[in-house]
Amino acid sequence: MTHRIQDSLRPHLLATLAALAMAGMGTTALAQNYPVTPQQRSTAQQAAQAGVPLSELAPNAPDEYTVKPRDTLWAISRLYLRSPWRWPELWGMNMSEIQNPHRIYPGQVLYLDKSGGRARLALRRGGSGMPEGGTIKLSPRTRYESLADMALPTLNPSLIEPFLAEPIVVDADTLTMAPRIVAGNESRVVLARGDRIYARGEAKTPLVEAAGPIQTYRVFRNATPLKDPGTGEILGYEAQYVGKAELQRGESSAKEEVDGKEVLYPVPASLDIVATREEIRAGDRLLPEPPRQLLSYVPRAPAQPIADGRIVSVYGNAVQFAAQNQVVAINKGTIDGIENGHVLAILKNGDTIIDKTSGTKETMKLPNERIGLLMVFRPFERVSYALVLEIHDAPRIGDLLVNP
């Protein structure tokens, strides 16, 4: 749908960056609101009163910047702030005008005002610098532009979307109690998209049809234990996603006469494979497809101190090291107060070495050095998946995580 947008000069933009933060992944309705935590609102109110010190600006923060179609909240915040997750301070600079943040769109121009030793950001159409103590008069003009799906996302959604549906962390019993695939059509061992499969649930929880839309199930394979690198404790089991199937017919039973006797046979449920990550086999487990959620992945620091945080594993790889934009599992979850969007700093766990320069050959530990940032996007109870945002050295399993 195409809308007419009346251009006008707005004095500040800092709230509009937070507007982005409230906008989530850019796929929800324009009027949808996202929650602001009390801590974020308090931070914004402080910034509204005092502004942001110039020392908090990024070294090369531009005087003007035109928002581009593929920009993200993280990229824009990082452009202007040393700590990009501190977007509530940007909002606070214009709280008086933007009490309920909305969104910003490509083509808008950001103007940085550094007068008075405090940083302010304004939204305007560009042109020459703002006259000191003066007022810019602009004649309104109308432009035509489609607003559908134009709001800027907080992060590039393509980096995390596959992981919102694929990997899960479960307890020891979840998969063992889930319905299992018992056979494929024509006795095939390896099954792919378009094939029919047969599955059975536990005796007390058979796989049956329910009223409403077709029931969809995700197919998972053996769960791998996730161990805390520090304590060795098993925090959960990472189930390997292999595909998706739709239920066509529920479990039932059939009577047949064998040697003059009537025998009651169980009949497994029938499902059709509709998507595969890799081949599906007998023995794989089925879990119901959860409803799709529209979540906001707003980069921000945790409200509480994070203690003993560590990287547990690198997803999908039998390797110790992670790269930028790769997904890792960490040993903190909802029970620790971890939420979507929490940003944590990665500290390289300093090696323990022998001081060979002295005669005593004393054992010493090198300092823990900060090497990057990651952002949580899918927390479970005791484990979370996080995206590695930026690195200066390769993070590895066992590296430490702290508040940024």
PDB file of N, CA and C in Angstrom, residues 281-371:
ATOM      1  N   ARG A 281      15.341 -40.026   8.952  1.00  0.00           N
ATOM      2  CA  ARG A 281      15.463 -41.469   9.124  1.00  0.00           C
ATOM      3  C   ARG A 281      14.486 -41.970  10.174  1.00  0.00           C
ATOM      4  N   ALA A 282      14.253 -43.270  10.161  1.00  0.00           N
ATOM      5  CA  ALA A 282      13.492 -43.900  11.240  1.00  0.00           C
ATOM      6  C   ALA A 282      14.238 -43.676  12.548  1.00  0.00           C
ATOM      7  N   GLY A 283      13.489 -43.387  13.590  1.00  0.00           N
ATOM      8  CA  GLY A 283      14.092 -43.095  14.886  1.00  0.00           C
ATOM      9  C   GLY A 283      14.158 -41.620  15.199  1.00  0.00           C
ATOM     10  N   ASP A 284      14.062 -40.756  14.178  1.00  0.00           N
ATOM     11  CA  ASP A 284      14.017 -39.313  14.428  1.00  0.00           C
ATOM     12  C   ASP A 284      12.739 -38.969  15.181  1.00  0.00           C
ATOM     13  N   ARG A 285      12.775 -37.867  15.910  1.00  0.00           N
ATOM     14  CA  ARG A 285      11.673 -37.492  16.789  1.00  0.00           C
ATOM     15  C   ARG A 285      10.917 -36.272  16.266  1.00  0.00           C
ATOM     16  N   LEU A 286       9.646 -36.183  16.680  1.00  0.00           N
ATOM     17  CA  LEU A 286       8.765 -35.103  16.227  1.00  0.00           C
ATOM     18  C   LEU A 286       8.350 -34.229  17.408  1.00  0.00           C
ATOM     19  N   LEU A 287       8.454 -32.921  17.223  1.00  0.00           N
ATOM     20  CA  LEU A 287       7.955 -31.959  18.205  1.00  0.00           C
ATOM     21  C   LEU A 287       7.041 -30.978  17.493  1.00  0.00           C
ATOM     22  N   PRO A 288       5.927 -30.562  18.121  1.00  0.00           N
ATOM     23  CA  PRO A 288       4.976 -29.667  17.454  1.00  0.00           C
ATOM     24  C   PRO A 288       5.632 -28.358  17.035  1.00  0.00           C
ATOM     25  N   GLU A 289       5.238 -27.859  15.886  1.00  0.00           N
ATOM     26  CA  GLU A 289       5.698 -26.555  15.410  1.00  0.00           C
ATOM     27  C   GLU A 289       5.080 -25.477  16.296  1.00  0.00           C
ATOM     28  N   PRO A 290       5.884 -24.665  16.974  1.00  0.00           N
ATOM     29  CA  PRO A 290       5.313 -23.616  17.833  1.00  0.00           C
ATOM     30  C   PRO A 290       4.784 -22.464  16.989  1.00  0.00           C
ATOM     31  N   PRO A 291       3.872 -21.668  17.530  1.00  0.00           N
ATOM     32  CA  PRO A 291       3.377 -20.512  16.772  1.00  0.00           C
ATOM     33  C   PRO A 291       4.494 -19.524  16.513  1.00  0.00           C
ATOM     34  N   ARG A 292       4.470 -18.907  15.344  1.00  0.00           N
ATOM     35  CA  ARG A 292       5.496 -17.929  14.987  1.00  0.00           C
ATOM     36  C   ARG A 292       5.336 -16.688  15.844  1.00  0.00           C
ATOM     37  N   GLN A 293       6.445 -16.200  16.389  1.00  0.00           N
ATOM     38  CA  GLN A 293       6.419 -15.017  17.226  1.00  0.00           C
ATOM     39  C   GLN A 293       7.163 -13.879  16.543  1.00  0.00           C
ATOM     40  N   LEU A 294       6.601 -12.685  16.668  1.00  0.00           N
ATOM     41  CA  LEU A 294       7.263 -11.485  16.170  1.00  0.00           C
ATOM     42  C   LEU A 294       7.955 -10.829  17.360  1.00  0.00           C
ATOM     43  N   LEU A 295       9.270 -10.988  17.421  1.00  0.00           N
ATOM     44  CA  LEU A 295      10.019 -10.511  18.565  1.00  0.00           C
ATOM     45  C   LEU A 295      10.911  -9.351  18.167  1.00  0.00           C
ATOM     46  N   SER A 296      11.247  -8.530  19.151  1.00  0.00           N
ATOM     47  CA  SER A 296      12.162  -7.422  18.931  1.00  0.00           C
ATOM     48  C   SER A 296      13.536  -7.793  19.453  1.00  0.00           C
ATOM     49  N   TYR A 297      14.535  -7.743  18.589  1.00  0.00           N
ATOM     50  CA  TYR A 297      15.893  -8.059  18.987  1.00  0.00           C
ATOM     51  C   TYR A 297      16.667  -6.758  19.121  1.00  0.00           C
ATOM     52  N   VAL A 298      16.431  -6.070  20.224  1.00  0.00           N
ATOM     53  CA  VAL A 298      16.994  -4.748  20.440  1.00  0.00           C
ATOM     54  C   VAL A 298      18.293  -4.872  21.224  1.00  0.00           C
ATOM     55  N   PRO A 299      19.445  -4.549  20.631  1.00  0.00           N
ATOM     56  CA  PRO A 299      20.702  -4.667  21.371  1.00  0.00           C
ATOM     57  C   PRO A 299      20.705  -3.768  22.600  1.00  0.00           C
ATOM     58  N   ARG A 300      20.997  -4.355  23.772  1.00  0.00           N
ATOM     59  CA  ARG A 300      21.056  -3.592  25.015  1.00  0.00           C
ATOM     60  C   ARG A 300      21.855  -4.392  26.039  1.00  0.00           C
ATOM     61  N   ALA A 301      22.380  -3.701  27.010  1.00  0.00           N
ATOM     62  CA  ALA A 301      23.133  -4.358  28.066  1.00  0.00           C
ATOM     63  C   ALA A 301      22.189  -4.973  29.085  1.00  0.00           C
ATOM     64  N   PRO A 302      22.546  -6.107  29.695  1.00  0.00           N
ATOM     65  CA  PRO A 302      21.704  -6.674  30.753  1.00  0.00           C
ATOM     66  C   PRO A 302      21.599  -5.720  31.935  1.00  0.00           C
ATOM     67  N   ALA A 303      20.459  -5.773  32.614  1.00  0.00           N
ATOM     68  CA  ALA A 303      20.250  -4.904  33.770  1.00  0.00           C
ATOM     69  C   ALA A 303      21.074  -5.379  34.966  1.00  0.00           C
ATOM     70  N   GLN A 304      21.316  -6.687  35.051  1.00  0.00           N
ATOM     71  CA  GLN A 304      22.012  -7.253  36.196  1.00  0.00           C
ATOM     72  C   GLN A 304      23.417  -7.724  35.782  1.00  0.00           C
ATOM     73  N   PRO A 305      24.338  -7.749  36.720  1.00  0.00           N
ATOM     74  CA  PRO A 305      25.687  -8.253  36.397  1.00  0.00           C
ATOM     75  C   PRO A 305      25.634  -9.732  36.004  1.00  0.00           C
ATOM     76  N   ILE A 306      26.406 -10.088  35.003  1.00  0.00           N
ATOM     77  CA  ILE A 306      26.489 -11.476  34.553  1.00  0.00           C
ATOM     78  C   ILE A 306      27.773 -12.076  35.113  1.00  0.00           C
ATOM     79  N   ALA A 307      27.628 -13.129  35.897  1.00  0.00           N
ATOM     80  CA  ALA A 307      28.786 -13.768  36.529  1.00  0.00           C
ATOM     81  C   ALA A 307      29.011 -15.150  35.941  1.00  0.00           C
ATOM     82  N   ASP A 308      30.268 -15.500  35.728  1.00  0.00           N
ATOM     83  CA  ASP A 308      30.664 -16.841  35.262  1.00  0.00           C
ATOM     84  C   ASP A 308      30.048 -17.207  33.916  1.00  0.00           C
ATOM     85  N   GLY A 309      29.819 -16.215  33.056  1.00  0.00           N
ATOM     86  CA  GLY A 309      29.314 -16.506  31.723  1.00  0.00           C
ATOM     87  C   GLY A 309      30.407 -17.086  30.840  1.00  0.00           C
ATOM     88  N   ARG A 310      30.036 -18.076  30.027  1.00  0.00           N
ATOM     89  CA  ARG A 310      31.006 -18.709  29.129  1.00  0.00           C
ATOM     90  C   ARG A 310      30.344 -19.151  27.832  1.00  0.00           C
ATOM     91  N   ILE A 311      31.142 -19.252  26.781  1.00  0.00           N
ATOM     92  CA  ILE A 311      30.694 -19.853  25.520  1.00  0.00           C
ATOM     93  C   ILE A 311      30.755 -21.366  25.688  1.00  0.00           C
ATOM     94  N   VAL A 312      29.635 -22.034  25.389  1.00  0.00           N
ATOM     95  CA  VAL A 312      29.528 -23.483  25.583  1.00  0.00           C
ATOM     96  C   VAL A 312      29.894 -24.245  24.318  1.00  0.00           C
ATOM     97  N   SER A 313      29.390 -23.770  23.158  1.00  0.00           N
ATOM     98  CA  SER A 313      29.633 -24.494  21.908  1.00  0.00           C
ATOM     99  C   SER A 313      29.449 -23.547  20.740  1.00  0.00           C
ATOM    100  N   VAL A 314      29.981 -23.955  19.596  1.00  0.00           N
ATOM    101  CA  VAL A 314      29.779 -23.248  18.325  1.00  0.00           C
ATOM    102  C   VAL A 314      28.769 -24.061  17.544  1.00  0.00           C
ATOM    103  N   TYR A 315      27.637 -23.455  17.168  1.00  0.00           N
ATOM    104  CA  TYR A 315      26.554 -24.234  16.579  1.00  0.00           C
ATOM    105  C   TYR A 315      26.924 -24.774  15.199  1.00  0.00           C
ATOM    106  N   GLY A 316      26.598 -26.049  15.010  1.00  0.00           N
ATOM    107  CA  GLY A 316      26.720 -26.669  13.686  1.00  0.00           C
ATOM    108  C   GLY A 316      28.131 -26.987  13.259  1.00  0.00           C
ATOM    109  N   ASN A 317      29.090 -26.844  14.151  1.00  0.00           N
ATOM    110  CA  ASN A 317      30.471 -27.123  13.771  1.00  0.00           C
ATOM    111  C   ASN A 317      31.170 -27.909  14.874  1.00  0.00           C
ATOM    112  N   ALA A 318      31.959 -28.887  14.470  1.00  0.00           N
ATOM    113  CA  ALA A 318      32.758 -29.625  15.446  1.00  0.00           C
ATOM    114  C   ALA A 318      34.103 -28.917  15.610  1.00  0.00           C
ATOM    115  N   VAL A 319      34.008 -27.608  15.938  1.00  0.00           N
ATOM    116  CA  VAL A 319      35.215 -26.796  16.071  1.00  0.00           C
ATOM    117  C   VAL A 319      35.169 -26.058  17.402  1.00  0.00           C
ATOM    118  N   GLN A 320      36.305 -25.550  17.793  1.00  0.00           N
ATOM    119  CA  GLN A 320      36.432 -24.832  19.055  1.00  0.00           C
ATOM    120  C   GLN A 320      36.269 -23.327  18.888  1.00  0.00           C
ATOM    121  N   PHE A 321      36.489 -22.815  17.672  1.00  0.00           N
ATOM    122  CA  PHE A 321      36.527 -21.374  17.460  1.00  0.00           C
ATOM    123  C   PHE A 321      35.303 -20.891  16.679  1.00  0.00           C
ATOM    124  N   ALA A 322      34.897 -19.657  16.934  1.00  0.00           N
ATOM    125  CA  ALA A 322      33.747 -19.043  16.258  1.00  0.00           C
ATOM    126  C   ALA A 322      34.220 -17.859  15.424  1.00  0.00           C
ATOM    127  N   ALA A 323      33.452 -17.552  14.391  1.00  0.00           N
ATOM    128  CA  ALA A 323      33.736 -16.408  13.533  1.00  0.00           C
ATOM    129  C   ALA A 323      32.641 -15.351  13.716  1.00  0.00           C
ATOM    130  N   GLN A 324      32.857 -14.194  13.127  1.00  0.00           N
ATOM    131  CA  GLN A 324      31.833 -13.152  13.180  1.00  0.00           C
ATOM    132  C   GLN A 324      30.582 -13.624  12.451  1.00  0.00           C
ATOM    133  N   ASN A 325      29.422 -13.228  12.995  1.00  0.00           N
ATOM    134  CA  ASN A 325      28.106 -13.609  12.457  1.00  0.00           C
ATOM    135  C   ASN A 325      27.816 -15.094  12.614  1.00  0.00           C
ATOM    136  N   GLN A 326      28.557 -15.769  13.462  1.00  0.00           N
ATOM    137  CA  GLN A 326      28.289 -17.172  13.739  1.00  0.00           C
ATOM    138  C   GLN A 326      27.489 -17.280  15.037  1.00  0.00           C
ATOM    139  N   VAL A 327      26.761 -18.376  15.183  1.00  0.00           N
ATOM    140  CA  VAL A 327      25.912 -18.584  16.353  1.00  0.00           C
ATOM    141  C   VAL A 327      26.632 -19.484  17.350  1.00  0.00           C
ATOM    142  N   VAL A 328      26.586 -19.083  18.614  1.00  0.00           N
ATOM    143  CA  VAL A 328      27.188 -19.879  19.684  1.00  0.00           C
ATOM    144  C   VAL A 328      26.145 -20.102  20.770  1.00  0.00           C
ATOM    145  N   ALA A 329      26.344 -21.137  21.561  1.00  0.00           N
ATOM    146  CA  ALA A 329      25.533 -21.369  22.752  1.00  0.00           C
ATOM    147  C   ALA A 329      26.318 -20.881  23.959  1.00  0.00           C
ATOM    148  N   ILE A 330      25.608 -20.236  24.911  1.00  0.00           N
ATOM    149  CA  ILE A 330      26.259 -19.745  26.118  1.00  0.00           C
ATOM    150  C   ILE A 330      25.585 -20.377  27.337  1.00  0.00           C
ATOM    151  N   ASN A 331      26.258 -20.328  28.468  1.00  0.00           N
ATOM    152  CA  ASN A 331      25.775 -21.027  29.660  1.00  0.00           C
ATOM    153  C   ASN A 331      24.865 -20.167  30.537  1.00  0.00           C
ATOM    154  N   LYS A 332      24.200 -19.187  29.964  1.00  0.00           N
ATOM    155  CA  LYS A 332      23.266 -18.344  30.697  1.00  0.00           C
ATOM    156  C   LYS A 332      21.928 -18.329  29.976  1.00  0.00           C
ATOM    157  N   GLY A 333      20.838 -18.377  30.757  1.00  0.00           N
ATOM    158  CA  GLY A 333      19.505 -18.404  30.164  1.00  0.00           C
ATOM    159  C   GLY A 333      18.525 -17.567  30.961  1.00  0.00           C
ATOM    160  N   THR A 334      17.244 -17.844  30.758  1.00  0.00           N
ATOM    161  CA  THR A 334      16.200 -17.047  31.403  1.00  0.00           C
ATOM    162  C   THR A 334      16.278 -17.119  32.922  1.00  0.00           C
ATOM    163  N   ILE A 335      16.760 -18.233  33.454  1.00  0.00           N
ATOM    164  CA  ILE A 335      16.885 -18.357  34.902  1.00  0.00           C
ATOM    165  C   ILE A 335      17.914 -17.371  35.455  1.00  0.00           C
ATOM    166  N   ASP A 336      18.820 -16.904  34.587  1.00  0.00           N
ATOM    167  CA  ASP A 336      19.833 -15.921  34.975  1.00  0.00           C
ATOM    168  C   ASP A 336      19.433 -14.499  34.606  1.00  0.00           C
ATOM    169  N   GLY A 337      18.195 -14.320  34.098  1.00  0.00           N
ATOM    170  CA  GLY A 337      17.746 -12.990  33.700  1.00  0.00           C
ATOM    171  C   GLY A 337      18.106 -12.604  32.280  1.00  0.00           C
ATOM    172  N   ILE A 338      18.587 -13.561  31.489  1.00  0.00           N
ATOM    173  CA  ILE A 338      18.970 -13.262  30.105  1.00  0.00           C
ATOM    174  C   ILE A 338      17.718 -13.131  29.245  1.00  0.00           C
ATOM    175  N   GLU A 339      17.711 -12.120  28.348  1.00  0.00           N
ATOM    176  CA  GLU A 339      16.582 -11.854  27.468  1.00  0.00           C
ATOM    177  C   GLU A 339      17.065 -11.659  26.039  1.00  0.00           C
ATOM    178  N   ASN A 340      16.101 -11.715  25.089  1.00  0.00           N
ATOM    179  CA  ASN A 340      16.410 -11.379  23.705  1.00  0.00           C
ATOM    180  C   ASN A 340      17.054 -10.001  23.647  1.00  0.00           C
ATOM    181  N   GLY A 341      18.135  -9.880  22.888  1.00  0.00           N
ATOM    182  CA  GLY A 341      18.757  -8.580  22.685  1.00  0.00           C
ATOM    183  C   GLY A 341      19.868  -8.242  23.653  1.00  0.00           C
ATOM    184  N   HIS A 342      20.053  -9.022  24.698  1.00  0.00           N
ATOM    185  CA  HIS A 342      21.130  -8.716  25.643  1.00  0.00           C
ATOM    186  C   HIS A 342      22.493  -8.856  24.964  1.00  0.00           C
ATOM    187  N   VAL A 343      23.317  -7.835  25.135  1.00  0.00           N
ATOM    188  CA  VAL A 343      24.656  -7.814  24.561  1.00  0.00           C
ATOM    189  C   VAL A 343      25.661  -8.119  25.653  1.00  0.00           C
ATOM    190  N   LEU A 344      26.600  -9.012  25.356  1.00  0.00           N
ATOM    191  CA  LEU A 344      27.646  -9.384  26.296  1.00  0.00           C
ATOM    192  C   LEU A 344      29.007  -9.243  25.629  1.00  0.00           C
ATOM    193  N   ALA A 345      29.987  -8.829  26.408  1.00  0.00           N
ATOM    194  CA  ALA A 345      31.351  -8.742  25.906  1.00  0.00           C
ATOM    195  C   ALA A 345      32.033 -10.097  26.042  1.00  0.00           C
ATOM    196  N   ILE A 346      32.845 -10.444  25.047  1.00  0.00           N
ATOM    197  CA  ILE A 346      33.585 -11.707  25.049  1.00  0.00           C
ATOM    198  C   ILE A 346      35.008 -11.431  25.525  1.00  0.00           C
ATOM    199  N   LEU A 347      35.437 -12.143  26.556  1.00  0.00           N
ATOM    200  CA  LEU A 347      36.799 -12.028  27.059  1.00  0.00           C
ATOM    201  C   LEU A 347      37.570 -13.297  26.723  1.00  0.00           C
ATOM    202  N   LYS A 348      38.701 -13.131  26.068  1.00  0.00           N
ATOM    203  CA  LYS A 348      39.570 -14.279  25.802  1.00  0.00           C
ATOM    204  C   LYS A 348      40.122 -14.778  27.116  1.00  0.00           C
ATOM    205  N   ASN A 349      39.890 -16.047  27.393  1.00  0.00           N
ATOM    206  CA  ASN A 349      40.349 -16.640  28.640  1.00  0.00           C
ATOM    207  C   ASN A 349      41.868 -16.794  28.580  1.00  0.00           C
ATOM    208  N   GLY A 350      42.567 -15.980  29.349  1.00  0.00           N
ATOM    209  CA  GLY A 350      44.031 -15.974  29.289  1.00  0.00           C
ATOM    210  C   GLY A 350      44.634 -17.325  29.601  1.00  0.00           C
ATOM    211  N   ASP A 351      45.599 -17.719  28.802  1.00  0.00           N
ATOM    212  CA  ASP A 351      46.245 -19.023  28.980  1.00  0.00           C
ATOM    213  C   ASP A 351      47.106 -19.043  30.249  1.00  0.00           C
ATOM    214  N   THR A 352      47.247 -20.223  30.803  1.00  0.00           N
ATOM    215  CA  THR A 352      48.184 -20.442  31.902  1.00  0.00           C
ATOM    216  C   THR A 352      49.506 -20.927  31.312  1.00  0.00           C
ATOM    217  N   ILE A 353      50.568 -20.183  31.571  1.00  0.00           N
ATOM    218  CA  ILE A 353      51.861 -20.499  30.948  1.00  0.00           C
ATOM    219  C   ILE A 353      52.965 -20.526  32.005  1.00  0.00           C
ATOM    220  N   ILE A 354      54.106 -21.021  31.598  1.00  0.00           N
ATOM    221  CA  ILE A 354      55.291 -21.052  32.454  1.00  0.00           C
ATOM    222  C   ILE A 354      56.173 -19.862  32.112  1.00  0.00           C
ATOM    223  N   ASP A 355      56.575 -19.112  33.131  1.00  0.00           N
ATOM    224  CA  ASP A 355      57.508 -18.003  32.919  1.00  0.00           C
ATOM    225  C   ASP A 355      58.913 -18.572  32.733  1.00  0.00           C
ATOM    226  N   LYS A 356      59.303 -18.682  31.475  1.00  0.00           N
ATOM    227  CA  LYS A 356      60.605 -19.289  31.164  1.00  0.00           C
ATOM    228  C   LYS A 356      61.744 -18.288  31.256  1.00  0.00           C
ATOM    229  N   THR A 357      61.393 -17.026  31.560  1.00  0.00           N
ATOM    230  CA  THR A 357      62.438 -16.006  31.628  1.00  0.00           C
ATOM    231  C   THR A 357      63.075 -15.930  33.011  1.00  0.00           C
ATOM    232  N   SER A 358      62.475 -16.624  33.967  1.00  0.00           N
ATOM    233  CA  SER A 358      63.037 -16.606  35.324  1.00  0.00           C
ATOM    234  C   SER A 358      63.583 -17.979  35.668  1.00  0.00           C
ATOM    235  N   GLY A 359      64.442 -18.008  36.642  1.00  0.00           N
ATOM    236  CA  GLY A 359      65.027 -19.279  37.030  1.00  0.00           C
ATOM    237  C   GLY A 359      64.049 -20.182  37.741  1.00  0.00           C
ATOM    238  N   THR A 360      62.993 -19.608  38.335  1.00  0.00           N
ATOM    239  CA  THR A 360      62.031 -20.422  39.081  1.00  0.00           C
ATOM    240  C   THR A 360      61.001 -21.096  38.195  1.00  0.00           C
ATOM    241  N   LYS A 361      60.890 -20.623  36.949  1.00  0.00           N
ATOM    242  CA  LYS A 361      59.889 -21.146  36.005  1.00  0.00           C
ATOM    243  C   LYS A 361      58.502 -21.192  36.644  1.00  0.00           C
ATOM    244  N   GLU A 362      58.117 -20.047  37.143  1.00  0.00           N
ATOM    245  CA  GLU A 362      56.838 -19.907  37.841  1.00  0.00           C
ATOM    246  C   GLU A 362      55.667 -20.004  36.863  1.00  0.00           C
ATOM    247  N   THR A 363      54.573 -20.648  37.304  1.00  0.00           N
ATOM    248  CA  THR A 363      53.346 -20.717  36.497  1.00  0.00           C
ATOM    249  C   THR A 363      52.560 -19.429  36.676  1.00  0.00           C
ATOM    250  N   MET A 364      52.104 -18.858  35.575  1.00  0.00           N
ATOM    251  CA  MET A 364      51.319 -17.624  35.631  1.00  0.00           C
ATOM    252  C   MET A 364      50.177 -17.685  34.629  1.00  0.00           C
ATOM    253  N   LYS A 365      49.196 -16.831  34.837  1.00  0.00           N
ATOM    254  CA  LYS A 365      48.029 -16.777  33.950  1.00  0.00           C
ATOM    255  C   LYS A 365      47.999 -15.430  33.247  1.00  0.00           C
ATOM    256  N   LEU A 366      47.895 -15.459  31.925  1.00  0.00           N
ATOM    257  CA  LEU A 366      47.804 -14.222  31.158  1.00  0.00           C
ATOM    258  C   LEU A 366      46.453 -13.561  31.417  1.00  0.00           C
ATOM    259  N   PRO A 367      46.370 -12.226  31.302  1.00  0.00           N
ATOM    260  CA  PRO A 367      45.103 -11.524  31.581  1.00  0.00           C
ATOM    261  C   PRO A 367      44.025 -11.874  30.567  1.00  0.00           C
ATOM    262  N   ASN A 368      42.778 -11.780  31.027  1.00  0.00           N
ATOM    263  CA  ASN A 368      41.641 -11.962  30.125  1.00  0.00           C
ATOM    264  C   ASN A 368      41.460 -10.691  29.293  1.00  0.00           C
ATOM    265  N   GLU A 369      41.501 -10.814  27.978  1.00  0.00           N
ATOM    266  CA  GLU A 369      41.414  -9.659  27.086  1.00  0.00           C
ATOM    267  C   GLU A 369      40.069  -9.634  26.373  1.00  0.00           C
ATOM    268  N   ARG A 370      39.481  -8.464  26.273  1.00  0.00           N
ATOM    269  CA  ARG A 370      38.215  -8.311  25.549  1.00  0.00           C
ATOM    270  C   ARG A 370      38.456  -8.444  24.056  1.00  0.00           C
ATOM    271  N   ILE A 371      37.721  -9.348  23.405  1.00  0.00           N
ATOM    272  CA  ILE A 371      37.956  -9.603  21.977  1.00  0.00           C
ATOM    273  C   ILE A 371      36.713  -9.446  21.115  1.00  0.00           C
TER     274      ILE A 371
END
